[in-house]
Short mmCIF file of C-alpha atoms and ligand atoms in Angstrom, two decimals:
data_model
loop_
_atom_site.label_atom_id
_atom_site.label_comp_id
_atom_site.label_asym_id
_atom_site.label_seq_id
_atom_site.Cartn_x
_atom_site.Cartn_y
_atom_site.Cartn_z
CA UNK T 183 0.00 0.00 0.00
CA UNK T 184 1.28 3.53 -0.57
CA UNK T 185 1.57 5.60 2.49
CA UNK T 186 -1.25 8.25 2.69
CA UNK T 187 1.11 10.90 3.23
CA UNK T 188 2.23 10.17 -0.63
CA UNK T 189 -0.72 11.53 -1.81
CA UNK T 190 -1.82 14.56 -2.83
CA UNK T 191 -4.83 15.70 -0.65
CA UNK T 192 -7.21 18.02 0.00
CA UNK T 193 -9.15 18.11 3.51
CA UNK T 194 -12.65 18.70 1.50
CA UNK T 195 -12.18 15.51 0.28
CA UNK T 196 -11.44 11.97 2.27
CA UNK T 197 -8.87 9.50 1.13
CA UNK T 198 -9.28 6.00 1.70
CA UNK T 199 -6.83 5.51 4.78
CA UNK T 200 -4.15 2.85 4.10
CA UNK T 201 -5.07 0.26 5.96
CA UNK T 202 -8.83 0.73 4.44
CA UNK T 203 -7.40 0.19 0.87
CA UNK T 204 -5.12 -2.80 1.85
CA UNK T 205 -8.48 -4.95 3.15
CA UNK T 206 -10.57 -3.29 0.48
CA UNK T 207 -8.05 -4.26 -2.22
CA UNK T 208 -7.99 -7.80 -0.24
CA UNK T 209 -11.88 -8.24 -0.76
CA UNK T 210 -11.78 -7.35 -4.57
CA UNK T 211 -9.50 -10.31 -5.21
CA UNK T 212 -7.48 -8.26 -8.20
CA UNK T 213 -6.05 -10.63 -11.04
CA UNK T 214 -4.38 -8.78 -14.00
CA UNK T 215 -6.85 -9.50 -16.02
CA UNK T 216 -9.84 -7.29 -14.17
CA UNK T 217 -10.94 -4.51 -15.46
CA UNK T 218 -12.92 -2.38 -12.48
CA UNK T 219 -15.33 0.58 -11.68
CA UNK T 220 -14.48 2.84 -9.12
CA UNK T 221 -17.66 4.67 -8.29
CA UNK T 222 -17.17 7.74 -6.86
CA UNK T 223 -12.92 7.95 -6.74
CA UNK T 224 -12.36 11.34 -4.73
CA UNK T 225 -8.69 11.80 -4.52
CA UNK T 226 -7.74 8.67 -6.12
CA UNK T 227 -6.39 6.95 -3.21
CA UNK T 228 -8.46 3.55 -4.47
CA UNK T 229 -7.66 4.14 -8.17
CA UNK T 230 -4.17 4.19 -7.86
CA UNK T 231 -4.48 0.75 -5.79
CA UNK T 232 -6.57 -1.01 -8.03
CA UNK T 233 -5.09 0.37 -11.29
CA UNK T 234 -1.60 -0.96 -10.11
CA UNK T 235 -2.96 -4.46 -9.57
CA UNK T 236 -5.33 -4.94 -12.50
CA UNK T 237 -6.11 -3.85 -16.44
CA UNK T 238 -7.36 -1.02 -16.42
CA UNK T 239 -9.95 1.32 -14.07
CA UNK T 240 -12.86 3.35 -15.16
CA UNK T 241 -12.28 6.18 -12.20
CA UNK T 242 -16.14 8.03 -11.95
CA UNK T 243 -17.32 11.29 -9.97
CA UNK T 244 -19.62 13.91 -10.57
CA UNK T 245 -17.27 16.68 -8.85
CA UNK T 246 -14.96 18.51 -10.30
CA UNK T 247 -12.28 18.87 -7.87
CA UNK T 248 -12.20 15.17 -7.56
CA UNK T 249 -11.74 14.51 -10.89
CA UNK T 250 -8.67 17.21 -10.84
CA UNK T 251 -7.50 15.16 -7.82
CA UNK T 252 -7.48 12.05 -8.97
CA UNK T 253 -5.93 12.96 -11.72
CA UNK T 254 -3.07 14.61 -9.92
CA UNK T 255 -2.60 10.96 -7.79
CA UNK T 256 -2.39 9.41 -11.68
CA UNK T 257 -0.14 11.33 -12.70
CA UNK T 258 2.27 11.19 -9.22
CA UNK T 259 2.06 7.50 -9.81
CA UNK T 260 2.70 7.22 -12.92
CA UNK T 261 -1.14 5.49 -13.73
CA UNK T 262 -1.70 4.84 -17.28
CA UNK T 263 -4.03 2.19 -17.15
CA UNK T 264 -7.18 4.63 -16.25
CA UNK T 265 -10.16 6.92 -17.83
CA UNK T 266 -11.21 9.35 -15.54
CA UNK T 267 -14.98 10.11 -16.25
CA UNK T 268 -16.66 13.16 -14.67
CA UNK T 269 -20.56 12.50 -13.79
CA UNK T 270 -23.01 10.81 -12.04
CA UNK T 271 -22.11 6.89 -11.50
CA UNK T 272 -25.93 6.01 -12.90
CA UNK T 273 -25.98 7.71 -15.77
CA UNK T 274 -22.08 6.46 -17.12
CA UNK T 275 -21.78 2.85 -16.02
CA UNK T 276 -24.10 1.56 -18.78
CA UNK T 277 -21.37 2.64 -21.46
CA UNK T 278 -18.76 0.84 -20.06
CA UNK T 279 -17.31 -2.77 -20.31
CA UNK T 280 -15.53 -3.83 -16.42
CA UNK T 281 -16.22 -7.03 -14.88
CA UNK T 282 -15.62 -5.84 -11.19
CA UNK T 283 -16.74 -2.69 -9.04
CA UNK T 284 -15.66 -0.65 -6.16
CA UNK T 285 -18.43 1.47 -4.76
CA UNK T 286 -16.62 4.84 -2.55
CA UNK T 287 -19.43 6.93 -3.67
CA UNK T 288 -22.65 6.22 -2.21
CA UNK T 289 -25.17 8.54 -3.94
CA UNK T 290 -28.24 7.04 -5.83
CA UNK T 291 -26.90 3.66 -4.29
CA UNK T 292 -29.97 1.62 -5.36
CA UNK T 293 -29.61 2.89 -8.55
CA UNK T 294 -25.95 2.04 -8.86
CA UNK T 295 -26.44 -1.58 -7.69
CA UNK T 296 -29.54 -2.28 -10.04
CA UNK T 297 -27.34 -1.18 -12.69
CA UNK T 298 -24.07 -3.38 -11.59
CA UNK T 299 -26.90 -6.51 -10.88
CA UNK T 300 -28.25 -5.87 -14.42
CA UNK T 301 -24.87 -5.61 -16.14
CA UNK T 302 -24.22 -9.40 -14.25
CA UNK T 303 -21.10 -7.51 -12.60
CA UNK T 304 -20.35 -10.52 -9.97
CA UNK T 305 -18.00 -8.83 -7.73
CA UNK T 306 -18.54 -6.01 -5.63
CA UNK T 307 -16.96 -4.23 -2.56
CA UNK T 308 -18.08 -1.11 -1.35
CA UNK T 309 -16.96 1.41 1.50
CA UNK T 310 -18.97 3.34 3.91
CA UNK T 311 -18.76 5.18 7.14
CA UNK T 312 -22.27 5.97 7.69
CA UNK T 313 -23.92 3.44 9.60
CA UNK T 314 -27.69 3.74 7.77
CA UNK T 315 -25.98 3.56 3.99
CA UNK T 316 -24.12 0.15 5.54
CA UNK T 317 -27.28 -1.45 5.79
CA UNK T 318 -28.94 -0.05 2.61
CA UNK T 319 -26.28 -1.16 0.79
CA UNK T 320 -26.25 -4.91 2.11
CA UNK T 321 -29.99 -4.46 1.62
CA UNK T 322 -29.78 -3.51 -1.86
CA UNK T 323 -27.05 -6.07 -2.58
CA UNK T 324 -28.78 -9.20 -1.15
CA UNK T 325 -32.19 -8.38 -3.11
CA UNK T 326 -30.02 -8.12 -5.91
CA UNK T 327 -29.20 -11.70 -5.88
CA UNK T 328 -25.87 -11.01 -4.18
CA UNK T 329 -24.15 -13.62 -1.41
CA UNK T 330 -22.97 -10.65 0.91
CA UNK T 331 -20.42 -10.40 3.92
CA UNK T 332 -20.03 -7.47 5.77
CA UNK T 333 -16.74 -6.06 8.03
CA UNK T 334 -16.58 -3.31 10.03
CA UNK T 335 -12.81 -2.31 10.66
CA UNK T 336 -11.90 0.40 13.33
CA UNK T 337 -7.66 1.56 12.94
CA UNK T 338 -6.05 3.67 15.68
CA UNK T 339 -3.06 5.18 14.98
CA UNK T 340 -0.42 5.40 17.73
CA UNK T 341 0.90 8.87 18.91
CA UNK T 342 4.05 9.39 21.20
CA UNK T 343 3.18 10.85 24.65
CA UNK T 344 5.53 11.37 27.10
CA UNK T 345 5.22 8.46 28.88
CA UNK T 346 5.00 6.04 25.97
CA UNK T 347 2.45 5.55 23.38
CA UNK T 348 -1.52 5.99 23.28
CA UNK T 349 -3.72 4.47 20.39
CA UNK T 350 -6.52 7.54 18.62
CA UNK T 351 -8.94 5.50 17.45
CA UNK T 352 -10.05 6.26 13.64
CA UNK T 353 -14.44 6.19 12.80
CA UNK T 354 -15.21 2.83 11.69
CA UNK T 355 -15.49 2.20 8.41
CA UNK T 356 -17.91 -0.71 7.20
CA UNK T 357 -16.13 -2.95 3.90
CA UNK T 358 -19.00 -4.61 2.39
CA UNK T 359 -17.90 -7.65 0.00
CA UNK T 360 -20.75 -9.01 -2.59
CA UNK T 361 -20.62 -12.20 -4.96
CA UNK T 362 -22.24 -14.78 -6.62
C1 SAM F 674 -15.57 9.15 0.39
S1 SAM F 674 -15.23 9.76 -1.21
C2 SAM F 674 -14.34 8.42 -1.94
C3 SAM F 674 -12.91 8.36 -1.48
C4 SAM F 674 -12.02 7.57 -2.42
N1 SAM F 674 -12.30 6.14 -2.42
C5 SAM F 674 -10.55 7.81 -2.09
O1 SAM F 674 -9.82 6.89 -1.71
O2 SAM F 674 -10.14 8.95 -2.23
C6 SAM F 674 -16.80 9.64 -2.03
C7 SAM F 674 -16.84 10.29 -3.41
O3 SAM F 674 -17.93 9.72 -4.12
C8 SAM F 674 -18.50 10.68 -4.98
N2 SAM F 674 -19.84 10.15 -5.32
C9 SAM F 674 -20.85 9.82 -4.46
N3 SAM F 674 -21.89 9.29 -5.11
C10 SAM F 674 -21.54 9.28 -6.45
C11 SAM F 674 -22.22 8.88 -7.64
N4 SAM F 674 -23.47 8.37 -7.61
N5 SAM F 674 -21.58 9.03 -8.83
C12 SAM F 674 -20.34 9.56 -8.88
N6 SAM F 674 -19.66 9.96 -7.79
C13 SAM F 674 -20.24 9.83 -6.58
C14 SAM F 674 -18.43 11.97 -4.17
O4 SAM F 674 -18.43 13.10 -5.01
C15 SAM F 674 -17.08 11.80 -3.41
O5 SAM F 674 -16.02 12.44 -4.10
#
């Protein structure tokens, strides 16, 4: 995994911590053959994962400064296997050919997952940090059709005090894996 202090950031908009990416990257089983989604990339910090491990990655979101940031992480990277697509995951991912998807972007979910179901994508893993689109999503996903597994990882980081070492705990972040 590359360190998240590699990347370019901005505050307005969260990269996938490290150790987020390394089980999210786990769950979407990457061969070099795959050619993946990434709904709703933000900075890049998934697309530069996945696009080092697979084909090629479609990288999708509908705002402008994440497009311009993701791009940025391509280019640090040295990415070449990647289309960057500006817009609304719903309206693009019916002109596009990828066998696997990575959901960061949770807008118009039901939508997104109809779509994916529809398009007989048969590997999905999707982020989230807010408890209520966790269970829509593994909702969704199992009336879809989907065999779904659900993990909910919390990472503290350690910071030096002057008597040792404490642990700040990180929100937990739910990784939602879905097959068939
Ligand atoms: C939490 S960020 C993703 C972080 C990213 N995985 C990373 O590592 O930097 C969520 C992003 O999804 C985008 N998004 C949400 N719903 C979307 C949709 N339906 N279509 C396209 N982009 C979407 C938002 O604009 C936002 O930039």
């Amino acid at each position: 995994m590359i360190p998240d202090s590699e990347f370019i950031r901005k505050e307005r908009i969260p990269i996938t911590k490290e150790e987020i990416r390394a089980v999210s990257i786990g769950k979407l089983n990457l061969n070099k053959d795959d050619v993946v989604v990434d709904i709703g990339c933000g900075s890049g910090g998934m697309t530069v994962e996945i696009a080092r491990r697979c084909k090629f990655v479609y990288a999708i979101d509908y705002e402008e400064e994440a497009i311009n940031l993701t791009k940025q992480n391509l280019a640090k990277f040295n990415i070449k296997n990647c289309q960057v697509i500006m817009g609304r995951a719903e309206d693009i991912l019916n002109n596009l050919e990828f066998n696997k998807a990575f959901i960061g972007g949770t807008k118009n979910i039901e939508r997104i997952i109809e779509i994916l179901n529809k398009k007989g994508i048969n590997h999905i893993v999707a982020n989230t940090i807010v408890l209520e689109n966790a269970v829509k999503i593994i909702n969704e996903l199992e009336n879809n059709g989907y065999n779904v597994e659900a993990v909910n990882i919390s990472v503290s980081y350690s910071k030096k005090i002057p008597s040792g070492h404490m642990f700040l705990a990180k929100n937990p972040i739910t990784i939602i894996k879905a097959v068939r």
